[in-house]
mmCIF file with all atom_site columns, C-alpha atoms and ligand atoms in Angstrom:
data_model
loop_
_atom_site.group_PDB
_atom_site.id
_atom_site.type_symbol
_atom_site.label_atom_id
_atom_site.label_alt_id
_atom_site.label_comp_id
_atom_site.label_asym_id
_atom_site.label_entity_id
_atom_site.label_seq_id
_atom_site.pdbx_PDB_ins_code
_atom_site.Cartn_x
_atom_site.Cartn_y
_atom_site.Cartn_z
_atom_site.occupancy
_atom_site.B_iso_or_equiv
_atom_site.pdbx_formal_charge
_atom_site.auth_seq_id
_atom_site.auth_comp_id
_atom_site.auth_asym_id
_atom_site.auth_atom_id
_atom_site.pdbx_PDB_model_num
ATOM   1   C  CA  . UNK A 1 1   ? -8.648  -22.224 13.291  1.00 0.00 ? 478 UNK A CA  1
ATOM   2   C  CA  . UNK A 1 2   ? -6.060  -21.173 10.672  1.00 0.00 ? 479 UNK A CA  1
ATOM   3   C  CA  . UNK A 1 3   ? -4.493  -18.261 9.178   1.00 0.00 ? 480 UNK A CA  1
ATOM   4   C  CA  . UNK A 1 4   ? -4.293  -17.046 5.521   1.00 0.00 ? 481 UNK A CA  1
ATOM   5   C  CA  . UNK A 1 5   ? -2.525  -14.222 3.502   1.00 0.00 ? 482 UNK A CA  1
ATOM   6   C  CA  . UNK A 1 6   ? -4.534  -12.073 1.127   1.00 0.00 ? 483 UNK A CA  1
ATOM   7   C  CA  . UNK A 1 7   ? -3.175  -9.269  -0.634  1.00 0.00 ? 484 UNK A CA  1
ATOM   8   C  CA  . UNK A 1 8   ? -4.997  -7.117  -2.853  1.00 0.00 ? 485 UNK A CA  1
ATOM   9   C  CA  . UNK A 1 9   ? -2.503  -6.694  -6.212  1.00 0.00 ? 486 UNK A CA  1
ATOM   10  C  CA  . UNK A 1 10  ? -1.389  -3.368  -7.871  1.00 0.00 ? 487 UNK A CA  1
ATOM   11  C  CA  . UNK A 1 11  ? -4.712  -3.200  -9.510  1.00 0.00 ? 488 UNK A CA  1
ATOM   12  C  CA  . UNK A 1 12  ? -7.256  -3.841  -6.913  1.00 0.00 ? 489 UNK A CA  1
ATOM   13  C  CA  . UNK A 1 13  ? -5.430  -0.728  -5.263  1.00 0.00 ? 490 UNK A CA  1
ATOM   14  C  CA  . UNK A 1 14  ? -5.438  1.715   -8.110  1.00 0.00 ? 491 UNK A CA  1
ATOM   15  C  CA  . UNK A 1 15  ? -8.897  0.266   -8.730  1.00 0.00 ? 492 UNK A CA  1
ATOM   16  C  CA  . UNK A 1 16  ? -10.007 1.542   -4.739  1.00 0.00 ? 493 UNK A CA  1
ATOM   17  C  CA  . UNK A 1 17  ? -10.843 -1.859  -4.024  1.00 0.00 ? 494 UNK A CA  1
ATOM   18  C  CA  . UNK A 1 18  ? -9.425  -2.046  -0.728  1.00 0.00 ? 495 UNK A CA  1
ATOM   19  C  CA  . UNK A 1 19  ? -12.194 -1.096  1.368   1.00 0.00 ? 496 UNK A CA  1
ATOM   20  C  CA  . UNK A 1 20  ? -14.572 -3.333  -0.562  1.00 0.00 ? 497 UNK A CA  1
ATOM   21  C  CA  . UNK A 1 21  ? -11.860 -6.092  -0.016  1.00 0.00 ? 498 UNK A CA  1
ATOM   22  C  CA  . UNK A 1 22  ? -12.000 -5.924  3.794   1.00 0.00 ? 499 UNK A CA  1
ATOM   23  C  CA  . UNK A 1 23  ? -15.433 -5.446  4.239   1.00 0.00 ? 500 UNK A CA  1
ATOM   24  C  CA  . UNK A 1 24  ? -15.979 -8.678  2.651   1.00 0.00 ? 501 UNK A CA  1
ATOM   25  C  CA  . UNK A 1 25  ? -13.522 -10.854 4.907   1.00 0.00 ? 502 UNK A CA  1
ATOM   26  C  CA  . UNK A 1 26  ? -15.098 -8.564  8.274   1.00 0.00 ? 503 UNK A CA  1
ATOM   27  C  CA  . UNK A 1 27  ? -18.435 -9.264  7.364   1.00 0.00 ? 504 UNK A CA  1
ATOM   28  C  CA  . UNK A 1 28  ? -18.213 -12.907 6.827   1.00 0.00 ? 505 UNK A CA  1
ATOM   29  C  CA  . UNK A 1 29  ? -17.129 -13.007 10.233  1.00 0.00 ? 506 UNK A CA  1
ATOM   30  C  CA  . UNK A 1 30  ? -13.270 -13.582 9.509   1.00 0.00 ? 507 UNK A CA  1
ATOM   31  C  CA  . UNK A 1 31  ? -10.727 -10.994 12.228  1.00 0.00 ? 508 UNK A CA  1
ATOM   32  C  CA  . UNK A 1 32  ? -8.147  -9.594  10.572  1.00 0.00 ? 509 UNK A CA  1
ATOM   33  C  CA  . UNK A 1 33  ? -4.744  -10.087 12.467  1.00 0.00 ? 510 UNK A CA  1
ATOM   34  C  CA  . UNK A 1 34  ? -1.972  -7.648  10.272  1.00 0.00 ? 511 UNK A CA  1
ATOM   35  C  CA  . UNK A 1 35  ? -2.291  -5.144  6.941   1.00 0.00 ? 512 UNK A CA  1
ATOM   36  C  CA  . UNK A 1 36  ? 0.369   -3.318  5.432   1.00 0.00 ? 513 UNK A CA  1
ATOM   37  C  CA  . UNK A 1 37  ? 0.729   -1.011  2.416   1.00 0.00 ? 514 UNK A CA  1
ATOM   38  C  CA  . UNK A 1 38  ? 3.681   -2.340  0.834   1.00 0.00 ? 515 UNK A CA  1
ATOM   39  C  CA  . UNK A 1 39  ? 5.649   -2.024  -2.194  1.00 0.00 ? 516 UNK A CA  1
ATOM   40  C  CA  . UNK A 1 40  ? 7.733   -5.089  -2.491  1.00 0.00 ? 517 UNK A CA  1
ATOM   41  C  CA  . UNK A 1 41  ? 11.256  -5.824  -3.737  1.00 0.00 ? 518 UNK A CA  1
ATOM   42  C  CA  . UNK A 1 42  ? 11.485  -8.068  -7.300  1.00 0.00 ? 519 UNK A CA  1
ATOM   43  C  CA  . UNK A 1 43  ? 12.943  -10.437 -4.779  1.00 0.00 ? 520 UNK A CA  1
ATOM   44  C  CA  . UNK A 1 44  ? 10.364  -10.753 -2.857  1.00 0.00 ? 521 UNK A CA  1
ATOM   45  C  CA  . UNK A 1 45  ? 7.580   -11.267 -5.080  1.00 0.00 ? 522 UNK A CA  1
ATOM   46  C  CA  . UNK A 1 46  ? 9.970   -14.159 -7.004  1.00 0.00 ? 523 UNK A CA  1
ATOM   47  C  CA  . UNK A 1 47  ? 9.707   -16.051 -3.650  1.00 0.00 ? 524 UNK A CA  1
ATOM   48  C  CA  . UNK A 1 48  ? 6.633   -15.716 -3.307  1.00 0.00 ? 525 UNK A CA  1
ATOM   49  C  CA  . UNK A 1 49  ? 5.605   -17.043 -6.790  1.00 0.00 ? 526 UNK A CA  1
ATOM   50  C  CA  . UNK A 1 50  ? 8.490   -19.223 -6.771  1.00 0.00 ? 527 UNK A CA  1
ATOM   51  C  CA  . UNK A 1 51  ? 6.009   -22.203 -8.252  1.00 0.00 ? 528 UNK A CA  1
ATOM   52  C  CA  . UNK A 1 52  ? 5.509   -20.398 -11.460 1.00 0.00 ? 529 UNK A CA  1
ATOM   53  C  CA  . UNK A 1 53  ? 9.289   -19.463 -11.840 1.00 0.00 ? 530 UNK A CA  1
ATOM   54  C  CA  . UNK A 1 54  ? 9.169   -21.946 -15.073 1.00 0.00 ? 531 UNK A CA  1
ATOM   55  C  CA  . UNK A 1 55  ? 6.172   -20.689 -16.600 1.00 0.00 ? 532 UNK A CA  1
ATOM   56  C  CA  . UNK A 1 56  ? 5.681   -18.147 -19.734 1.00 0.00 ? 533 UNK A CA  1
ATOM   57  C  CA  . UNK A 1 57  ? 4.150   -15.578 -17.176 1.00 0.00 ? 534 UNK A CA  1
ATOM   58  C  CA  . UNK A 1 58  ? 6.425   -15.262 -14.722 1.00 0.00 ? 535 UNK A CA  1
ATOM   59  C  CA  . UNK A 1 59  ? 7.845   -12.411 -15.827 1.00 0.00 ? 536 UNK A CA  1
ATOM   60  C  CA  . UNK A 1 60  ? 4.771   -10.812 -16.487 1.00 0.00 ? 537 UNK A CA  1
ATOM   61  C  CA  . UNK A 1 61  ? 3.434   -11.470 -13.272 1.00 0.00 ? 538 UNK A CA  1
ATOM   62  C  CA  . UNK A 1 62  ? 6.378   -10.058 -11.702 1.00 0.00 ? 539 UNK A CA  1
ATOM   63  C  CA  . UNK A 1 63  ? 6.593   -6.798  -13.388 1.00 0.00 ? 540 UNK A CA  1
ATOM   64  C  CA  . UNK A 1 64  ? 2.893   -6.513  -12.954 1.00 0.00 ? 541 UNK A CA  1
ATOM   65  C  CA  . UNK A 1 65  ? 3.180   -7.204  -9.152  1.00 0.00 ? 542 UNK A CA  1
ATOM   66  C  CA  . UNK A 1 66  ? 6.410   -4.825  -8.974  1.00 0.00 ? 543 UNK A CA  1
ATOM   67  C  CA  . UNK A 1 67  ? 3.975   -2.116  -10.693 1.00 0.00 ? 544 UNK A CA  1
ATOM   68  C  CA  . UNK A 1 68  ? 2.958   -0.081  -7.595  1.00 0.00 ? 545 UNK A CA  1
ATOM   69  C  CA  . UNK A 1 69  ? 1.821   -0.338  -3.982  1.00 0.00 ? 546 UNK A CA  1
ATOM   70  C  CA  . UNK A 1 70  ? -0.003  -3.566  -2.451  1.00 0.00 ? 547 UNK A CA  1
ATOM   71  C  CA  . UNK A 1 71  ? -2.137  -4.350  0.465   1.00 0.00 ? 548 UNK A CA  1
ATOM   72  C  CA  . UNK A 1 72  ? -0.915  -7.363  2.320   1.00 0.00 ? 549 UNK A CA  1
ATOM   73  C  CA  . UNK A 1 73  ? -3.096  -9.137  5.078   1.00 0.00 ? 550 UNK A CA  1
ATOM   74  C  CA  . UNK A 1 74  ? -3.649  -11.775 7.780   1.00 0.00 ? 551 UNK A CA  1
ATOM   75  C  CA  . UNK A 1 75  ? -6.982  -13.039 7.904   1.00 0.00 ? 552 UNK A CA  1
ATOM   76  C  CA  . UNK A 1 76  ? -8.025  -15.337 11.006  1.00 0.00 ? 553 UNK A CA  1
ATOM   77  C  CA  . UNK A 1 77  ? -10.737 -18.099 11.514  1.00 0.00 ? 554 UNK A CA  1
ATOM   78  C  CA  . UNK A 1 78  ? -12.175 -21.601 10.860  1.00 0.00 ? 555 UNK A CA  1
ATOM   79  C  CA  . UNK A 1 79  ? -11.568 -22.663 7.648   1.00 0.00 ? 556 UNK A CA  1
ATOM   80  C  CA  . UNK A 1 80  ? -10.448 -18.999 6.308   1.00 0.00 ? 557 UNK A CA  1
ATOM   81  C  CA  . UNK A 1 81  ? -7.808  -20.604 3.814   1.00 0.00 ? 558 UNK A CA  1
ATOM   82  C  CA  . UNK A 1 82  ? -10.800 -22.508 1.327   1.00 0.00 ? 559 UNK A CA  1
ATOM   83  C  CA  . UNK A 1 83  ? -13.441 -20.356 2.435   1.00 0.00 ? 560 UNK A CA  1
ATOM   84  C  CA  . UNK A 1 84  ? -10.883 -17.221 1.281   1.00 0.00 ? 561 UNK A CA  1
ATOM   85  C  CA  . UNK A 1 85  ? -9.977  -18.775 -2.557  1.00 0.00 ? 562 UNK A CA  1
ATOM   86  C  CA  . UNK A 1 86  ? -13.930 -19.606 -2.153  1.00 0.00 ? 563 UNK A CA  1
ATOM   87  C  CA  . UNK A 1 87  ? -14.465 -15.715 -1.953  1.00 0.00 ? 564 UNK A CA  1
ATOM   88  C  CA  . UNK A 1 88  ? -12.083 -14.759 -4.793  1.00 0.00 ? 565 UNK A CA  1
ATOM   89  C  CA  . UNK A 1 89  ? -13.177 -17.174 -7.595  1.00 0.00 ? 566 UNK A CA  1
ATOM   90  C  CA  . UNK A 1 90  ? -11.094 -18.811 -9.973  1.00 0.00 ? 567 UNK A CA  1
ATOM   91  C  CA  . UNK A 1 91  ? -7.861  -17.460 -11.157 1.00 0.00 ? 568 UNK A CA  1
ATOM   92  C  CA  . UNK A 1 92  ? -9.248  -16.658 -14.345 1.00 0.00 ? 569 UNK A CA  1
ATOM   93  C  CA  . UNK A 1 93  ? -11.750 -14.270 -13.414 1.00 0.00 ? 570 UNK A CA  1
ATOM   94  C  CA  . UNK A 1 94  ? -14.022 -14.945 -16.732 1.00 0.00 ? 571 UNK A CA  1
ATOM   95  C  CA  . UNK A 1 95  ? -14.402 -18.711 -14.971 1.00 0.00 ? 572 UNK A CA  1
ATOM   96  C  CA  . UNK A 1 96  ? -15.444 -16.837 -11.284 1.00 0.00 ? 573 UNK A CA  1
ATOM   97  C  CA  . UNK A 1 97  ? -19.004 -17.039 -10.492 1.00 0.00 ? 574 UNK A CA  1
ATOM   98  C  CA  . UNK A 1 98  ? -20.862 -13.489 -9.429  1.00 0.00 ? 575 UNK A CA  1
ATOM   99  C  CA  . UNK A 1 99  ? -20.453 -12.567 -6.110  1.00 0.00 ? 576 UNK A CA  1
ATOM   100 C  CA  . UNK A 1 100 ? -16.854 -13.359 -5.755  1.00 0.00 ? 577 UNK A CA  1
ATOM   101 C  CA  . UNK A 1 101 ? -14.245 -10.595 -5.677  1.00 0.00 ? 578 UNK A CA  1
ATOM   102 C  CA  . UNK A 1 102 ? -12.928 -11.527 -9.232  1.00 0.00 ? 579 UNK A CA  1
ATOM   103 C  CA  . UNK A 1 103 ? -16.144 -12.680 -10.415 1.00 0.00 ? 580 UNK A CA  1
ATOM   104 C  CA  . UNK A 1 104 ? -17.237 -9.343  -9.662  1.00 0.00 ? 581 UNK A CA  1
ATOM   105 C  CA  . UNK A 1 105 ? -14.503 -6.835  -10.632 1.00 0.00 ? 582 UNK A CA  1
ATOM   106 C  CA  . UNK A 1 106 ? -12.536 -8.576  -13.245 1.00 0.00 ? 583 UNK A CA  1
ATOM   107 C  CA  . UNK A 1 107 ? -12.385 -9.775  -16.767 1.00 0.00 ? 584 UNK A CA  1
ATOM   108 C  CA  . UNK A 1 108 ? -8.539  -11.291 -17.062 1.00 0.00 ? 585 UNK A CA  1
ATOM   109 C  CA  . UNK A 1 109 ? -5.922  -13.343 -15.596 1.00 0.00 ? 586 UNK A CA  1
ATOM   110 C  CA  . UNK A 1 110 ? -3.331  -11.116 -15.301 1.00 0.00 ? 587 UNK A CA  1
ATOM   111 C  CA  . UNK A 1 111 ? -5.501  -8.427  -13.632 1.00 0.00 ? 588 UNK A CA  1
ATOM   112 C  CA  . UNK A 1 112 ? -6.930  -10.225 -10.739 1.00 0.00 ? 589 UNK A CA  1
ATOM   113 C  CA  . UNK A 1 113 ? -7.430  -7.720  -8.295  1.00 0.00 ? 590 UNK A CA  1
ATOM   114 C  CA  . UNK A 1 114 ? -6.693  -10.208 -5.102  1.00 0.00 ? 591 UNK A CA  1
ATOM   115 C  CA  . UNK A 1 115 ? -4.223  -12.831 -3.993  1.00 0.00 ? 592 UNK A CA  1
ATOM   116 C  CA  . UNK A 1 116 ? -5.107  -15.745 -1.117  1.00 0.00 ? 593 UNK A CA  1
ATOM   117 C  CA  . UNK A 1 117 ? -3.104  -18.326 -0.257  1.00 0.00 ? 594 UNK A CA  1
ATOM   118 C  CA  . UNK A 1 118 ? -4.072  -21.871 -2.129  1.00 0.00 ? 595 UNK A CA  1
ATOM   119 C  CA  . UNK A 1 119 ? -3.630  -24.483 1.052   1.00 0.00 ? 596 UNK A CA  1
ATOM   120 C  CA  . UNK A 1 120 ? -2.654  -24.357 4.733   1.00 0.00 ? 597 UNK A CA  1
ATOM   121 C  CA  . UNK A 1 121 ? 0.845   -24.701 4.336   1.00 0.00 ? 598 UNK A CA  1
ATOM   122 C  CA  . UNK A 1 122 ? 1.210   -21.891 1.999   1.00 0.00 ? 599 UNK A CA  1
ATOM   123 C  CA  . UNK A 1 123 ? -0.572  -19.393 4.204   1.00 0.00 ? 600 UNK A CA  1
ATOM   124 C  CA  . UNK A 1 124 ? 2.137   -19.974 6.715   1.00 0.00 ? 601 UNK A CA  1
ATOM   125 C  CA  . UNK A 1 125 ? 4.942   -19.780 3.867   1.00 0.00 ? 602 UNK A CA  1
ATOM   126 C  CA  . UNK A 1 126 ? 3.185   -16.854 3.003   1.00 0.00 ? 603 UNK A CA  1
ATOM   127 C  CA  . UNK A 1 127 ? 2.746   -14.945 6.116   1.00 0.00 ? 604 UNK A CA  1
ATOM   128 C  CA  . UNK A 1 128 ? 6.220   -15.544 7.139   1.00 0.00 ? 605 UNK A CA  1
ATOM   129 C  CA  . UNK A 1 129 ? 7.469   -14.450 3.862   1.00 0.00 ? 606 UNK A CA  1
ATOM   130 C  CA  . UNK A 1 130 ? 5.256   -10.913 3.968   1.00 0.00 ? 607 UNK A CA  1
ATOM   131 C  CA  . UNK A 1 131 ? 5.203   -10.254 7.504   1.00 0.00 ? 608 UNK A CA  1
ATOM   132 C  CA  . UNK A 1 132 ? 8.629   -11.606 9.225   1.00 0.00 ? 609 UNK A CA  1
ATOM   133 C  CA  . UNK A 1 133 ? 8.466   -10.088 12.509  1.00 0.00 ? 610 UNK A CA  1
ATOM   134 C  CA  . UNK A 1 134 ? 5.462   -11.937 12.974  1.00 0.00 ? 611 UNK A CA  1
ATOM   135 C  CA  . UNK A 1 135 ? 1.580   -11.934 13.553  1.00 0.00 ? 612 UNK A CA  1
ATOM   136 C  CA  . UNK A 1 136 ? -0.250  -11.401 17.086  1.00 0.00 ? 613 UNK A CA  1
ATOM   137 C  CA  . UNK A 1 137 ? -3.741  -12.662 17.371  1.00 0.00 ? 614 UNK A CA  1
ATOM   138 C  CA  . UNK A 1 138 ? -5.910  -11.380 19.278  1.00 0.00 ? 615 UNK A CA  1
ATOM   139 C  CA  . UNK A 1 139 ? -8.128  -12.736 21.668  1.00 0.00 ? 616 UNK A CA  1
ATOM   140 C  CA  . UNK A 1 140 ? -11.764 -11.522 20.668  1.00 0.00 ? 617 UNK A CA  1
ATOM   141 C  CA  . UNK A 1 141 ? -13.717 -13.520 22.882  1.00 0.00 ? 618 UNK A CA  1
ATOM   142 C  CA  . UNK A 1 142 ? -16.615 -11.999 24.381  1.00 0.00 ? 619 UNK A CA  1
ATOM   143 C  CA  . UNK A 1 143 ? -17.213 -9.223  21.630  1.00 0.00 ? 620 UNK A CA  1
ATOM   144 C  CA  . UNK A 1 144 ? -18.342 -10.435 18.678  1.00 0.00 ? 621 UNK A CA  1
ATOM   145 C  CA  . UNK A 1 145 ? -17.274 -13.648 17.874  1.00 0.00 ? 622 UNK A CA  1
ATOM   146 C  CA  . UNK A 1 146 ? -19.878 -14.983 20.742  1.00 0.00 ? 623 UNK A CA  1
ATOM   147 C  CA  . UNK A 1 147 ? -22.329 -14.383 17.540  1.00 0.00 ? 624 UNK A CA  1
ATOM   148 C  CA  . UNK A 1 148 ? -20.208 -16.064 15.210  1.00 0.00 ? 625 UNK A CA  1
ATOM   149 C  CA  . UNK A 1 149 ? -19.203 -19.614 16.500  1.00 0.00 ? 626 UNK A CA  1
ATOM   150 C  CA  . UNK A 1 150 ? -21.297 -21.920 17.969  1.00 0.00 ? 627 UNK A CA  1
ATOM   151 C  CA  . UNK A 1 151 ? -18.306 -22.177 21.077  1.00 0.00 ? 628 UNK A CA  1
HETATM 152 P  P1  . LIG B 2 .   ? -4.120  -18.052 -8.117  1.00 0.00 ? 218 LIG B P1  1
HETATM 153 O  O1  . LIG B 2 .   ? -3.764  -16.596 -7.897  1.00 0.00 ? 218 LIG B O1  1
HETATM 154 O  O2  . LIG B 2 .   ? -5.583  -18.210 -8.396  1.00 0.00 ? 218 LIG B O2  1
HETATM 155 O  O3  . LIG B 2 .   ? -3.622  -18.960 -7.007  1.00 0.00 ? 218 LIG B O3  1
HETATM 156 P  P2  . LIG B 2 .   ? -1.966  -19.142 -9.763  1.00 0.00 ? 218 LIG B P2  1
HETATM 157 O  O4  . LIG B 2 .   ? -2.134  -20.227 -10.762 1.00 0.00 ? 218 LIG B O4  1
HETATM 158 O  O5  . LIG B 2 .   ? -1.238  -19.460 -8.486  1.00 0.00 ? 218 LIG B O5  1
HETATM 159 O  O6  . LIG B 2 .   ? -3.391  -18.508 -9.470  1.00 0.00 ? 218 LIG B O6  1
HETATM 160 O  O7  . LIG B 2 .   ? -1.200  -17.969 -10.513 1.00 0.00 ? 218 LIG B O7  1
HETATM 161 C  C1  . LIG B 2 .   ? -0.688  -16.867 -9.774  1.00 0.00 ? 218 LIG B C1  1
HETATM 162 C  C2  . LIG B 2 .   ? -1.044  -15.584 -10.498 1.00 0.00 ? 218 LIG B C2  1
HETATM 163 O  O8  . LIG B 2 .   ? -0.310  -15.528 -11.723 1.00 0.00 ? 218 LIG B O8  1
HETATM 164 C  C3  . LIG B 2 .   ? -2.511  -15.460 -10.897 1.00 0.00 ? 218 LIG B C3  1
HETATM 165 O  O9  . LIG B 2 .   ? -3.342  -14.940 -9.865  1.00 0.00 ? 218 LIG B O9  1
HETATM 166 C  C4  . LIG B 2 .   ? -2.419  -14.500 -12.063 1.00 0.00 ? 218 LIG B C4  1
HETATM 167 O  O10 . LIG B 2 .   ? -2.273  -13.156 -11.604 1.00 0.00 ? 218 LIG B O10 1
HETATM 168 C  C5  . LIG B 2 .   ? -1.103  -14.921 -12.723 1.00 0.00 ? 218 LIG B C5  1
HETATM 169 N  N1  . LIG B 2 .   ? -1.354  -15.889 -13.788 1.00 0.00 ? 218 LIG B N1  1
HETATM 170 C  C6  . LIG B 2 .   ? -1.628  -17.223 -13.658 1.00 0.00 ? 218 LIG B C6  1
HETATM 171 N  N2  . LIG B 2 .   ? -1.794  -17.805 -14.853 1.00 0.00 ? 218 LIG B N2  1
HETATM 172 C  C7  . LIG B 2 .   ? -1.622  -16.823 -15.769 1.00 0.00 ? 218 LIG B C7  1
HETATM 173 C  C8  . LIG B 2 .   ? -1.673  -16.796 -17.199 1.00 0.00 ? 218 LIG B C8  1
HETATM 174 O  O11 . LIG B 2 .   ? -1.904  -17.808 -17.873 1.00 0.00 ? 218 LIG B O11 1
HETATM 175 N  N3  . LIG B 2 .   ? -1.452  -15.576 -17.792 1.00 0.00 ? 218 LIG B N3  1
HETATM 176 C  C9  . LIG B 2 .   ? -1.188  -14.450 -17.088 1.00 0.00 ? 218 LIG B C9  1
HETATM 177 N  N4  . LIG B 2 .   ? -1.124  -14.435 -15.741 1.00 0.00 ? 218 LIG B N4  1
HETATM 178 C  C10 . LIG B 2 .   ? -1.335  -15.600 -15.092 1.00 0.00 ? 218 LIG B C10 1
HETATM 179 MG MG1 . LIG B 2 .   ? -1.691  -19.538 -6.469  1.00 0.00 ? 219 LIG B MG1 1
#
């Protein structure tokens, strides 16, 4: 079982994308642990895309990200970190197949809609980084992930 970070960027908020956001995660059976309207610091966003600090677009990505509110979130289950960038498609969103979230509701890079964490170890980077008093999970046992998982 692992944990990833999804946020939905600037425009996937103004867009009212939220909603359609969660529902997707919920009804592939993933339980979502934290979410938090947030409007992060310049610093923060520079940590968290502190891979790209040498490319052209950092700066771009930045300001974009700094633009207005996010919606930052802990998503739960087996194999949720590939299965997540599975759901959002390639980065351009031109390249992501129908039926993912950028294949679905984008046209260009820099517009997006949704972050996810790329690998294991950046979830955790991640979800320290965006939610640093830490993330409770639930036990949901009994309820509905009986229909879910096998055990
Ligand atoms: P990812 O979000 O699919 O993991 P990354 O390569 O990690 O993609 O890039 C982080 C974000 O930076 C992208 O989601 C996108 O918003 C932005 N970005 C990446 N490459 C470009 C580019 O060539 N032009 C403009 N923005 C870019
Ligand atoms: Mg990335």
């Amino acid at each position: 079982m692992e944990r990833t970070f999804i946020m939905v960027k600037p425009d996937g908020v103004q867009r009212g994308l939220v909603g359609e956001i969660i529902k997707r995660f919920e009804q592939r059976g993933f339980q979502l642990l934290a979410m938090e309207m947030m409007y992060p610091t310049r610093e923060l966003l520079e940590e968290h895309y502190s891979e790209h600090k040498d490319k052209s677009f950092f700066k771009d990505i930045i300001d974009f990200m700094h633009s207005g509110p996010v919606v930052g979130m802990v998503w739960y289950g087996h194999s949720v970190v590939k299965t997540a960038r599975k759901m959002l498609g390639e980065t351009n969103p031109l390249n992501s197949a129908p039926g993912t979230i950028r294949g679905d509701f984008g046209i260009v890079t820099g517009r997006n809609i949704c972050h996810g964490s790329d690998s294991v170890e950046s979830a955790e980077r991640e979800i320290k980084l965006w939610f640093p008093k830490g993330v409770a999970i639930y036990d949901n046992k009994n309820t509905r992930q009986q229909w879910i998982y096998e055990n």
